[in-house]
Amino acid sequence: MSSGQLPLVSIVTPSFNQARFIRETINSVLLQDYPNLEMLVIDGGSTDGTLAILQEYASADSRFRYISEPDNGQSHALNKGFAMAQGSIIGWLNSDDTYLPGAIRKAVHALLQHPAWGMVHGKCQVINEHSQAVNTFPSSHADAKQLYYTCCICQPAAFIRRNVITHMKGVDEKLHFCMDYELWMRIAKFHQIGFVPEFFANARIHATCKSTTQWHSVGIPEVFKSLAKHYSSIPSGWISHVSQYRGMGVIDLLKIFKSFPSNSTRITSINRFPDTWAPPVLRTIIQSDPDKPAHILLIKGKIPGAPAKLPKPFQLTALVNGVRAKSFTVEKSQFALEIPLDPRTNVHRVDIASSLTAPATVPHLQNKLVGGYQAEEVIPLSHDEFVVYQAFSRA
């Protein structure tokens, strides 16, 4: 096949203040032995000298284009680049990663040989800030089942057909860390993913990259939510991998979810006392977006000073929008309530009535009328968040 008949390959590179590495990244693309390619750098308004480097390459090589303007993060930049790309095959190379010689040629050859493949990926080295290989990413054959257990695709070593990117509508812009893994999950539902057991790329790990600085705070929660969304469960391997979130620590994980800008399930009003004691009727107003409706209201409660097993159980009755939803018999001093919410409704009023209203049993409250317990945590959960909670609570 002549060079004129070879498909155009577009390499999309999101960038922000990566002047230290981006020249090496660009060279690894433009020096490939594949004749029909273009490179698009989508810069978020760098201020560290990146623009001078981009201007230099744009003036010297017609295959290179860039834009530089404020954006909403890496995922937004990627989708802008995918929309600008003209090739029928798209590679995604971050501004600190590099291709190995022959990578694009090998990827195109594999896709031409296997027209049923929606994307292909190869093996990937892990390099440090000095471009020295320090490890190998555990790449392997990928399908929907395998991707449930592990992310076995290293993003810089992946090449995707343009029609597949279009079908998937790009990456999820609500994600800021594992948008690649979540994209592979979606692709695997509809398309075959090919694997070439040859090294295609280098993934760089350094002190300031997201993989180093945001893995626990952003990466892990996004992975869990993506698994819950696409598989409605989380495998034990992922749970054991992040032991700091097991047991009661899952509450901390759920709070991280709630801190994300994309969180859509939230409390707008609650009449709990500032010291977390619940009144005889604890009322919580919950609001959520139609695309991510509230699924469960989780309440972690305790009765301070009481023995682990209560000598006299008491009842809590939950009403949702005035309709009785569930009753609970509280037998232990620490307990959890899971109150089901109707996903067809975007606003919920949850009232929890207590059968125990004896302020004399808690003298330090003086004349405050309470329901006999403290509602330490009151957290509305979407379906995906509830899957995460169940997985870690049972671990």
PDB file of C-alpha atoms in Angstrom, residues 279-385:
ATOM      1  CA  PRO A 279     -34.470  15.533  67.106  1.00  0.00           C
ATOM      2  CA  PRO A 280     -37.479  13.242  67.627  1.00  0.00           C
ATOM      3  CA  VAL A 281     -38.215  13.668  63.917  1.00  0.00           C
ATOM      4  CA  LEU A 282     -35.054  14.111  61.865  1.00  0.00           C
ATOM      5  CA  ARG A 283     -35.932  15.841  58.587  1.00  0.00           C
ATOM      6  CA  THR A 284     -33.559  15.886  55.614  1.00  0.00           C
ATOM      7  CA  ILE A 285     -34.237  17.474  52.214  1.00  0.00           C
ATOM      8  CA  ILE A 286     -32.277  15.896  49.353  1.00  0.00           C
ATOM      9  CA  GLN A 287     -31.913  17.164  45.805  1.00  0.00           C
ATOM     10  CA  SER A 288     -30.370  15.369  42.838  1.00  0.00           C
ATOM     11  CA  ASP A 289     -30.051  15.695  39.075  1.00  0.00           C
ATOM     12  CA  PRO A 290     -32.245  13.564  36.777  1.00  0.00           C
ATOM     13  CA  ASP A 291     -29.222  11.868  35.195  1.00  0.00           C
ATOM     14  CA  LYS A 292     -27.789  10.847  38.595  1.00  0.00           C
ATOM     15  CA  PRO A 293     -30.811  10.390  40.897  1.00  0.00           C
ATOM     16  CA  ALA A 294     -30.544   9.746  44.614  1.00  0.00           C
ATOM     17  CA  HIS A 295     -30.796   6.034  45.416  1.00  0.00           C
ATOM     18  CA  ILE A 296     -30.294   5.665  49.175  1.00  0.00           C
ATOM     19  CA  LEU A 297     -30.052   7.929  52.224  1.00  0.00           C
ATOM     20  CA  LEU A 298     -27.328   6.481  54.433  1.00  0.00           C
ATOM     21  CA  ILE A 299     -27.318   7.334  58.134  1.00  0.00           C
ATOM     22  CA  LYS A 300     -24.575   6.245  60.519  1.00  0.00           C
ATOM     23  CA  GLY A 301     -25.875   6.612  64.081  1.00  0.00           C
ATOM     24  CA  LYS A 302     -24.727   5.936  67.624  1.00  0.00           C
ATOM     25  CA  ILE A 303     -26.004   6.179  71.193  1.00  0.00           C
ATOM     26  CA  PRO A 304     -23.179   7.602  73.317  1.00  0.00           C
ATOM     27  CA  GLY A 305     -22.497   5.833  76.602  1.00  0.00           C
ATOM     28  CA  ALA A 306     -24.766   2.886  75.843  1.00  0.00           C
ATOM     29  CA  PRO A 307     -23.496  -0.731  75.914  1.00  0.00           C
ATOM     30  CA  ALA A 308     -22.765  -2.354  72.567  1.00  0.00           C
ATOM     31  CA  LYS A 309     -26.083  -4.218  72.734  1.00  0.00           C
ATOM     32  CA  LEU A 310     -28.972  -2.117  73.969  1.00  0.00           C
ATOM     33  CA  PRO A 311     -30.979  -3.491  76.931  1.00  0.00           C
ATOM     34  CA  LYS A 312     -34.142  -2.143  75.307  1.00  0.00           C
ATOM     35  CA  PRO A 313     -34.340  -1.772  71.498  1.00  0.00           C
ATOM     36  CA  PHE A 314     -36.178   1.167  69.982  1.00  0.00           C
ATOM     37  CA  GLN A 315     -37.768   1.915  66.629  1.00  0.00           C
ATOM     38  CA  LEU A 316     -36.891   4.376  63.873  1.00  0.00           C
ATOM     39  CA  THR A 317     -39.487   4.864  61.139  1.00  0.00           C
ATOM     40  CA  ALA A 318     -38.606   6.559  57.848  1.00  0.00           C
ATOM     41  CA  LEU A 319     -41.097   8.437  55.679  1.00  0.00           C
ATOM     42  CA  VAL A 320     -40.108   9.646  52.228  1.00  0.00           C
ATOM     43  CA  ASN A 321     -42.203  12.509  50.873  1.00  0.00           C
ATOM     44  CA  GLY A 322     -44.852  11.684  53.470  1.00  0.00           C
ATOM     45  CA  VAL A 323     -45.065   7.962  52.627  1.00  0.00           C
ATOM     46  CA  ARG A 324     -43.787   5.327  55.020  1.00  0.00           C
ATOM     47  CA  ALA A 325     -40.681   3.779  53.447  1.00  0.00           C
ATOM     48  CA  LYS A 326     -39.039   1.577  56.068  1.00  0.00           C
ATOM     49  CA  SER A 327     -38.887   0.797  59.807  1.00  0.00           C
ATOM     50  CA  PHE A 328     -35.752  -0.152  61.703  1.00  0.00           C
ATOM     51  CA  THR A 329     -35.283  -1.832  65.087  1.00  0.00           C
ATOM     52  CA  VAL A 330     -32.168  -0.394  66.723  1.00  0.00           C
ATOM     53  CA  GLU A 331     -30.542  -3.025  68.952  1.00  0.00           C
ATOM     54  CA  LYS A 332     -26.925  -1.852  69.063  1.00  0.00           C
ATOM     55  CA  SER A 333     -25.321   1.387  70.185  1.00  0.00           C
ATOM     56  CA  GLN A 334     -23.821   1.875  66.701  1.00  0.00           C
ATOM     57  CA  PHE A 335     -26.029   1.317  63.684  1.00  0.00           C
ATOM     58  CA  ALA A 336     -26.534   2.147  60.008  1.00  0.00           C
ATOM     59  CA  LEU A 337     -29.777   2.949  58.207  1.00  0.00           C
ATOM     60  CA  GLU A 338     -30.237   2.564  54.457  1.00  0.00           C
ATOM     61  CA  ILE A 339     -33.410   4.382  53.407  1.00  0.00           C
ATOM     62  CA  PRO A 340     -34.500   3.742  49.788  1.00  0.00           C
ATOM     63  CA  LEU A 341     -35.332   6.766  47.636  1.00  0.00           C
ATOM     64  CA  ASP A 342     -37.422   6.894  44.463  1.00  0.00           C
ATOM     65  CA  PRO A 343     -35.090   7.555  41.483  1.00  0.00           C
ATOM     66  CA  ARG A 344     -38.002   9.103  39.575  1.00  0.00           C
ATOM     67  CA  THR A 345     -38.072  12.023  42.013  1.00  0.00           C
ATOM     68  CA  ASN A 346     -35.421  14.744  42.121  1.00  0.00           C
ATOM     69  CA  VAL A 347     -36.380  16.184  45.530  1.00  0.00           C
ATOM     70  CA  HIS A 348     -36.914  13.992  48.602  1.00  0.00           C
ATOM     71  CA  ARG A 349     -38.117  14.927  52.076  1.00  0.00           C
ATOM     72  CA  VAL A 350     -37.021  12.193  54.471  1.00  0.00           C
ATOM     73  CA  ASP A 351     -38.479  12.173  57.987  1.00  0.00           C
ATOM     74  CA  ILE A 352     -37.121   9.710  60.547  1.00  0.00           C
ATOM     75  CA  ALA A 353     -39.300   9.405  63.614  1.00  0.00           C
ATOM     76  CA  SER A 354     -37.847   7.930  66.809  1.00  0.00           C
ATOM     77  CA  SER A 355     -39.801   5.992  69.430  1.00  0.00           C
ATOM     78  CA  LEU A 356     -37.211   7.010  72.028  1.00  0.00           C
ATOM     79  CA  THR A 357     -37.601  10.588  73.275  1.00  0.00           C
ATOM     80  CA  ALA A 358     -36.289  10.680  76.830  1.00  0.00           C
ATOM     81  CA  PRO A 359     -33.976  13.627  77.426  1.00  0.00           C
ATOM     82  CA  ALA A 360     -33.465  12.473  81.012  1.00  0.00           C
ATOM     83  CA  THR A 361     -31.331   9.609  79.718  1.00  0.00           C
ATOM     84  CA  VAL A 362     -28.795  12.115  78.384  1.00  0.00           C
ATOM     85  CA  PRO A 363     -28.496  14.706  81.190  1.00  0.00           C
ATOM     86  CA  HIS A 364     -25.884  16.899  79.468  1.00  0.00           C
ATOM     87  CA  LEU A 365     -28.499  17.870  76.874  1.00  0.00           C
ATOM     88  CA  GLN A 366     -30.548  19.599  79.586  1.00  0.00           C
ATOM     89  CA  ASN A 367     -33.970  20.401  78.096  1.00  0.00           C
ATOM     90  CA  LYS A 368     -33.124  19.620  74.464  1.00  0.00           C
ATOM     91  CA  LEU A 369     -35.685  17.149  73.102  1.00  0.00           C
ATOM     92  CA  VAL A 370     -33.864  14.504  71.071  1.00  0.00           C
ATOM     93  CA  GLY A 371     -34.607  11.176  69.439  1.00  0.00           C
ATOM     94  CA  GLY A 372     -32.165   9.313  71.647  1.00  0.00           C
ATOM     95  CA  TYR A 373     -29.293   8.990  69.175  1.00  0.00           C
ATOM     96  CA  GLN A 374     -26.667  10.960  67.291  1.00  0.00           C
ATOM     97  CA  ALA A 375     -26.850  10.974  63.466  1.00  0.00           C
ATOM     98  CA  GLU A 376     -23.091  11.184  62.945  1.00  0.00           C
ATOM     99  CA  GLU A 377     -23.229  10.816  59.163  1.00  0.00           C
ATOM    100  CA  VAL A 378     -26.145  11.650  56.880  1.00  0.00           C
ATOM    101  CA  ILE A 379     -25.139  10.988  53.272  1.00  0.00           C
ATOM    102  CA  PRO A 380     -27.395  10.684  50.195  1.00  0.00           C
ATOM    103  CA  LEU A 381     -25.970   8.226  47.688  1.00  0.00           C
ATOM    104  CA  SER A 382     -26.518   7.726  43.986  1.00  0.00           C
ATOM    105  CA  HIS A 383     -26.710   4.150  42.710  1.00  0.00           C
ATOM    106  CA  ASP A 384     -23.009   4.136  41.840  1.00  0.00           C
ATOM    107  CA  GLU A 385     -22.018   5.490  45.241  1.00  0.00           C
TER     108      GLU A 385
END
